[in-house]
mmCIF file of C-alpha atoms in Angstrom:
data_model
loop_
_atom_site.group_PDB
_atom_site.id
_atom_site.type_symbol
_atom_site.label_atom_id
_atom_site.label_comp_id
_atom_site.label_asym_id
_atom_site.label_seq_id
_atom_site.Cartn_x
_atom_site.Cartn_y
_atom_site.Cartn_z
ATOM 1 C CA UNK A 1 -85.448 -121.162 -85.897
ATOM 2 C CA UNK A 2 -87.775 -123.970 -84.861
ATOM 3 C CA UNK A 3 -86.628 -126.972 -82.830
ATOM 4 C CA UNK A 4 -88.566 -130.198 -83.386
ATOM 5 C CA UNK A 5 -88.238 -133.303 -81.245
ATOM 6 C CA UNK A 6 -89.111 -136.214 -83.520
ATOM 7 C CA UNK A 7 -89.814 -139.246 -81.337
ATOM 8 C CA UNK A 8 -89.647 -142.748 -82.745
ATOM 9 C CA UNK A 9 -92.179 -144.678 -80.707
ATOM 10 C CA UNK A 10 -90.161 -147.891 -80.657
ATOM 11 C CA UNK A 11 -86.615 -148.695 -79.583
ATOM 12 C CA UNK A 12 -85.246 -149.896 -82.933
ATOM 13 C CA UNK A 13 -82.135 -147.795 -83.574
ATOM 14 C CA UNK A 14 -82.092 -148.426 -87.338
ATOM 15 C CA UNK A 15 -85.597 -147.025 -87.651
ATOM 16 C CA UNK A 16 -84.713 -144.017 -85.512
ATOM 17 C CA UNK A 17 -81.794 -143.284 -87.845
ATOM 18 C CA UNK A 18 -84.021 -143.509 -90.932
ATOM 19 C CA UNK A 19 -86.672 -141.298 -89.340
ATOM 20 C CA UNK A 20 -83.973 -138.755 -88.527
ATOM 21 C CA UNK A 21 -82.685 -138.741 -92.108
ATOM 22 C CA UNK A 22 -86.137 -138.278 -93.622
ATOM 23 C CA UNK A 23 -87.117 -135.610 -91.094
ATOM 24 C CA UNK A 24 -83.983 -133.626 -91.904
ATOM 25 C CA UNK A 25 -84.623 -133.992 -95.631
ATOM 26 C CA UNK A 26 -88.145 -132.575 -95.229
ATOM 27 C CA UNK A 27 -87.260 -129.769 -92.823
ATOM 28 C CA UNK A 28 -86.548 -126.146 -93.690
ATOM 29 C CA UNK A 29 -82.878 -125.143 -93.453
ATOM 30 C CA UNK A 30 -83.550 -123.169 -90.273
ATOM 31 C CA UNK A 31 -85.330 -126.053 -88.516
ATOM 32 C CA UNK A 32 -83.400 -128.042 -85.920
ATOM 33 C CA UNK A 33 -84.331 -131.736 -85.849
ATOM 34 C CA UNK A 34 -83.709 -133.684 -82.640
ATOM 35 C CA UNK A 35 -84.663 -137.327 -83.181
ATOM 36 C CA UNK A 36 -84.992 -139.584 -80.141
ATOM 37 C CA UNK A 37 -86.511 -142.868 -79.027
ATOM 38 C CA UNK A 38 -87.735 -144.150 -75.659
ATOM 39 C CA UNK A 39 -85.110 -145.394 -73.235
ATOM 40 C CA UNK A 40 -87.142 -148.581 -72.806
ATOM 41 C CA UNK A 41 -90.055 -150.216 -74.588
ATOM 42 C CA UNK A 42 -90.862 -152.605 -77.420
ATOM 43 C CA UNK A 43 -88.423 -153.026 -80.314
ATOM 44 C CA UNK A 44 -91.319 -152.473 -82.717
ATOM 45 C CA UNK A 45 -95.007 -151.641 -82.329
ATOM 46 C CA UNK A 46 -97.174 -154.287 -83.960
ATOM 47 C CA UNK A 47 -100.140 -154.628 -81.604
ATOM 48 C CA UNK A 48 -102.148 -152.759 -78.991
ATOM 49 C CA UNK A 49 -100.012 -154.466 -76.347
ATOM 50 C CA UNK A 50 -96.841 -153.071 -77.917
ATOM 51 C CA UNK A 51 -98.440 -149.656 -78.236
ATOM 52 C CA UNK A 52 -99.458 -149.482 -74.598
ATOM 53 C CA UNK A 53 -95.986 -150.580 -73.501
ATOM 54 C CA UNK A 54 -94.429 -147.866 -75.677
ATOM 55 C CA UNK A 55 -96.519 -144.937 -74.446
ATOM 56 C CA UNK A 56 -94.788 -144.355 -71.064
ATOM 57 C CA UNK A 57 -91.409 -144.099 -72.791
ATOM 58 C CA UNK A 58 -92.791 -141.707 -75.391
ATOM 59 C CA UNK A 59 -94.296 -139.473 -72.726
ATOM 60 C CA UNK A 60 -91.008 -139.506 -70.800
ATOM 61 C CA UNK A 61 -89.250 -138.128 -73.891
ATOM 62 C CA UNK A 62 -91.709 -135.232 -74.022
ATOM 63 C CA UNK A 63 -91.361 -134.435 -70.324
ATOM 64 C CA UNK A 64 -87.590 -134.515 -70.671
ATOM 65 C CA UNK A 65 -87.425 -132.003 -73.542
ATOM 66 C CA UNK A 66 -90.492 -129.799 -73.344
ATOM 67 C CA UNK A 67 -88.445 -126.790 -72.230
ATOM 68 C CA UNK A 68 -85.877 -127.303 -75.012
ATOM 69 C CA UNK A 69 -87.992 -127.619 -78.163
ATOM 70 C CA UNK A 70 -90.882 -125.850 -79.902
ATOM 71 C CA UNK A 71 -92.936 -128.885 -80.921
ATOM 72 C CA UNK A 72 -93.021 -132.676 -80.863
ATOM 73 C CA UNK A 73 -93.633 -135.225 -83.602
ATOM 74 C CA UNK A 74 -94.783 -138.748 -82.714
ATOM 75 C CA UNK A 75 -93.092 -140.808 -85.413
ATOM 76 C CA UNK A 76 -95.184 -143.954 -85.193
ATOM 77 C CA UNK A 77 -98.120 -144.257 -87.553
ATOM 78 C CA UNK A 78 -100.684 -145.125 -84.893
ATOM 79 C CA UNK A 79 -99.859 -141.876 -83.041
ATOM 80 C CA UNK A 80 -99.522 -143.789 -79.743
ATOM 81 C CA UNK A 81 -100.335 -141.743 -76.668
ATOM 82 C CA UNK A 82 -101.031 -138.549 -78.592
ATOM 83 C CA UNK A 83 -103.921 -137.498 -76.334
ATOM 84 C CA UNK A 84 -101.816 -137.962 -73.201
ATOM 85 C CA UNK A 85 -98.894 -136.190 -74.863
ATOM 86 C CA UNK A 86 -101.063 -133.148 -75.490
ATOM 87 C CA UNK A 87 -102.073 -133.137 -71.816
ATOM 88 C CA UNK A 88 -98.539 -132.983 -70.473
ATOM 89 C CA UNK A 89 -97.139 -130.203 -72.667
ATOM 90 C CA UNK A 90 -98.335 -126.867 -73.981
ATOM 91 C CA UNK A 91 -96.220 -127.351 -77.112
ATOM 92 C CA UNK A 92 -97.807 -128.675 -80.325
ATOM 93 C CA UNK A 93 -97.758 -132.459 -80.675
ATOM 94 C CA UNK A 94 -98.113 -133.724 -84.250
ATOM 95 C CA UNK A 95 -98.777 -137.384 -84.993
ATOM 96 C CA UNK A 96 -97.475 -138.707 -88.285
ATOM 97 C CA UNK A 97 -100.737 -140.565 -88.920
ATOM 98 C CA UNK A 98 -102.840 -137.427 -88.490
ATOM 99 C CA UNK A 99 -100.433 -135.375 -90.585
ATOM 100 C CA UNK A 100 -100.202 -137.882 -93.437
ATOM 101 C CA UNK A 101 -103.975 -138.330 -93.608
ATOM 102 C CA UNK A 102 -104.569 -134.568 -93.637
ATOM 103 C CA UNK A 103 -102.057 -134.149 -96.470
ATOM 104 C CA UNK A 104 -103.583 -137.027 -98.417
ATOM 105 C CA UNK A 105 -107.051 -135.577 -97.937
ATOM 106 C CA UNK A 106 -105.886 -132.330 -99.537
ATOM 107 C CA UNK A 107 -104.579 -134.095 -102.649
ATOM 108 C CA UNK A 108 -107.442 -136.325 -103.743
ATOM 109 C CA UNK A 109 -111.056 -137.289 -103.257
ATOM 110 C CA UNK A 110 -110.070 -140.689 -101.829
ATOM 111 C CA UNK A 111 -106.863 -142.000 -100.295
ATOM 112 C CA UNK A 112 -105.599 -145.447 -99.391
ATOM 113 C CA UNK A 113 -103.279 -146.557 -96.595
ATOM 114 C CA UNK A 114 -100.732 -149.348 -97.006
ATOM 115 C CA UNK A 115 -99.366 -150.554 -93.672
ATOM 116 C CA UNK A 116 -97.636 -153.477 -91.976
ATOM 117 C CA UNK A 117 -98.858 -156.766 -90.519
ATOM 118 C CA UNK A 118 -102.459 -157.861 -90.996
ATOM 119 C CA UNK A 119 -102.944 -158.144 -87.245
ATOM 120 C CA UNK A 120 -102.767 -154.340 -87.082
ATOM 121 C CA UNK A 121 -105.820 -153.939 -89.342
ATOM 122 C CA UNK A 122 -108.097 -152.784 -86.535
ATOM 123 C CA UNK A 123 -105.450 -150.373 -85.222
ATOM 124 C CA UNK A 124 -105.064 -148.794 -88.663
ATOM 125 C CA UNK A 125 -108.809 -148.485 -89.184
ATOM 126 C CA UNK A 126 -109.329 -146.951 -85.729
ATOM 127 C CA UNK A 127 -106.557 -144.435 -86.373
ATOM 128 C CA UNK A 128 -108.277 -143.282 -89.572
ATOM 129 C CA UNK A 129 -111.612 -143.073 -87.747
ATOM 130 C CA UNK A 130 -110.064 -141.068 -84.888
ATOM 131 C CA UNK A 131 -108.710 -138.516 -87.350
ATOM 132 C CA UNK A 132 -112.229 -138.196 -88.788
ATOM 133 C CA UNK A 133 -111.436 -139.227 -92.349
ATOM 134 C CA UNK A 134 -112.842 -142.750 -92.589
ATOM 135 C CA UNK A 135 -115.297 -141.708 -95.298
ATOM 136 C CA UNK A 136 -112.397 -140.512 -97.468
ATOM 137 C CA UNK A 137 -110.461 -143.780 -97.202
ATOM 138 C CA UNK A 138 -110.898 -146.070 -100.197
ATOM 139 C CA UNK A 139 -109.010 -148.925 -98.538
ATOM 140 C CA UNK A 140 -106.808 -149.514 -95.510
ATOM 141 C CA UNK A 141 -104.553 -152.376 -96.536
ATOM 142 C CA UNK A 142 -102.377 -154.293 -94.113
ATOM 143 C CA UNK A 143 -99.711 -156.592 -95.547
ATOM 144 C CA UNK A 144 -97.323 -159.338 -94.453
ATOM 145 C CA UNK A 145 -94.546 -156.855 -93.620
ATOM 146 C CA UNK A 146 -93.246 -156.869 -90.044
ATOM 147 C CA UNK A 147 -92.231 -153.400 -88.900
ATOM 148 C CA UNK A 148 -88.534 -154.340 -88.643
ATOM 149 C CA UNK A 149 -88.548 -155.539 -92.254
ATOM 150 C CA UNK A 150 -89.300 -152.024 -93.459
ATOM 151 C CA UNK A 151 -85.747 -151.177 -92.404
ATOM 152 C CA UNK A 152 -83.999 -154.533 -92.797
ATOM 153 C CA UNK A 153 -85.283 -155.501 -96.252
ATOM 154 C CA UNK A 154 -85.940 -152.387 -98.301
ATOM 155 C CA UNK A 155 -86.236 -154.257 -101.613
ATOM 156 C CA UNK A 156 -88.981 -156.532 -100.305
ATOM 157 C CA UNK A 157 -90.677 -153.584 -98.618
ATOM 158 C CA UNK A 158 -90.696 -151.646 -101.869
ATOM 159 C CA UNK A 159 -92.187 -154.622 -103.717
ATOM 160 C CA UNK A 160 -94.929 -155.144 -101.124
ATOM 161 C CA UNK A 161 -95.765 -151.447 -101.079
ATOM 162 C CA UNK A 162 -95.968 -151.265 -104.862
ATOM 163 C CA UNK A 163 -98.338 -154.238 -104.980
ATOM 164 C CA UNK A 164 -100.361 -152.812 -102.104
ATOM 165 C CA UNK A 165 -100.473 -149.430 -103.766
ATOM 166 C CA UNK A 166 -101.992 -150.955 -106.870
ATOM 167 C CA UNK A 167 -104.633 -152.644 -104.729
ATOM 168 C CA UNK A 168 -105.711 -149.435 -103.008
ATOM 169 C CA UNK A 169 -105.713 -147.623 -106.357
ATOM 170 C CA UNK A 170 -107.999 -150.329 -107.755
ATOM 171 C CA UNK A 171 -110.310 -149.611 -104.816
ATOM 172 C CA UNK A 172 -110.492 -145.962 -105.838
ATOM 173 C CA UNK A 173 -107.579 -144.299 -104.035
ATOM 174 C CA UNK A 174 -106.066 -141.268 -105.754
ATOM 175 C CA UNK A 175 -103.389 -140.819 -103.068
ATOM 176 C CA UNK A 176 -101.417 -143.429 -101.117
ATOM 177 C CA UNK A 177 -100.335 -143.043 -97.490
ATOM 178 C CA UNK A 178 -97.410 -145.105 -96.200
ATOM 179 C CA UNK A 179 -98.663 -146.388 -92.861
ATOM 180 C CA UNK A 180 -95.404 -146.922 -90.992
ATOM 181 C CA UNK A 181 -92.513 -144.635 -90.083
ATOM 182 C CA UNK A 182 -90.122 -147.343 -91.262
ATOM 183 C CA UNK A 183 -91.395 -146.855 -94.811
ATOM 184 C CA UNK A 184 -90.028 -143.317 -94.888
ATOM 185 C CA UNK A 185 -87.847 -142.526 -97.859
ATOM 186 C CA UNK A 186 -89.684 -144.830 -100.284
ATOM 187 C CA UNK A 187 -92.356 -142.330 -101.330
ATOM 188 C CA UNK A 188 -90.498 -140.906 -104.313
ATOM 189 C CA UNK A 189 -89.798 -144.156 -106.138
ATOM 190 C CA UNK A 190 -93.298 -145.446 -105.379
ATOM 191 C CA UNK A 191 -94.930 -142.289 -106.716
ATOM 192 C CA UNK A 192 -92.881 -142.661 -109.882
ATOM 193 C CA UNK A 193 -93.889 -146.298 -110.326
ATOM 194 C CA UNK A 194 -97.559 -145.839 -109.456
ATOM 195 C CA UNK A 195 -98.236 -142.431 -110.994
ATOM 196 C CA UNK A 196 -100.085 -141.025 -107.963
ATOM 197 C CA UNK A 197 -98.969 -138.996 -104.919
ATOM 198 C CA UNK A 198 -97.431 -141.141 -102.174
ATOM 199 C CA UNK A 199 -97.235 -139.624 -98.692
ATOM 200 C CA UNK A 200 -94.227 -140.168 -96.446
ATOM 201 C CA UNK A 201 -95.804 -139.763 -93.009
ATOM 202 C CA UNK A 202 -92.660 -138.472 -91.286
ATOM 203 C CA UNK A 203 -92.146 -135.845 -93.979
ATOM 204 C CA UNK A 204 -95.820 -134.840 -93.774
ATOM 205 C CA UNK A 205 -95.533 -134.251 -90.029
ATOM 206 C CA UNK A 206 -92.327 -132.232 -90.297
#
């Protein structure tokens, strides 16, 4: 039996619940999923400022549970604080951005990322560069979706992601990565509509 602490980087309870559902759906039957969120921090992470505010709460979750679980998953696509997280525990720490990009890289020559607000463009690009796969990215596309909308308005989110998916495919992507934990659970219908693999980042990490 493996015990995974899946940590939503923000404090939005609806997103934590969705992350928990998708993590459980992806896990083996003998895997225990413990999904948590910081006790304090930003409601959503949509800027470097938000990210830096979120990191102390994320690290506190790891310190609190490192003797109770076998590994940690940072369920925020920018993998906030992942380097610091790996300093404070000897357990594996998996970021959903890293995991989703590695999976995408194994499925096609080029992948594309569809993410949230356009102001996060630099954050998304730097995340791909940090993982070392910038040369394999056909397009990193940020949209007009606020992070909260990925939970609050699933129909609009699905529409935006489908349109964005077609854009990254036109740029040469053979695989699409959903660049926000709040988009979890939409991969199946998008893959059916677009005809290419679509990576749910939470599922990839689990």
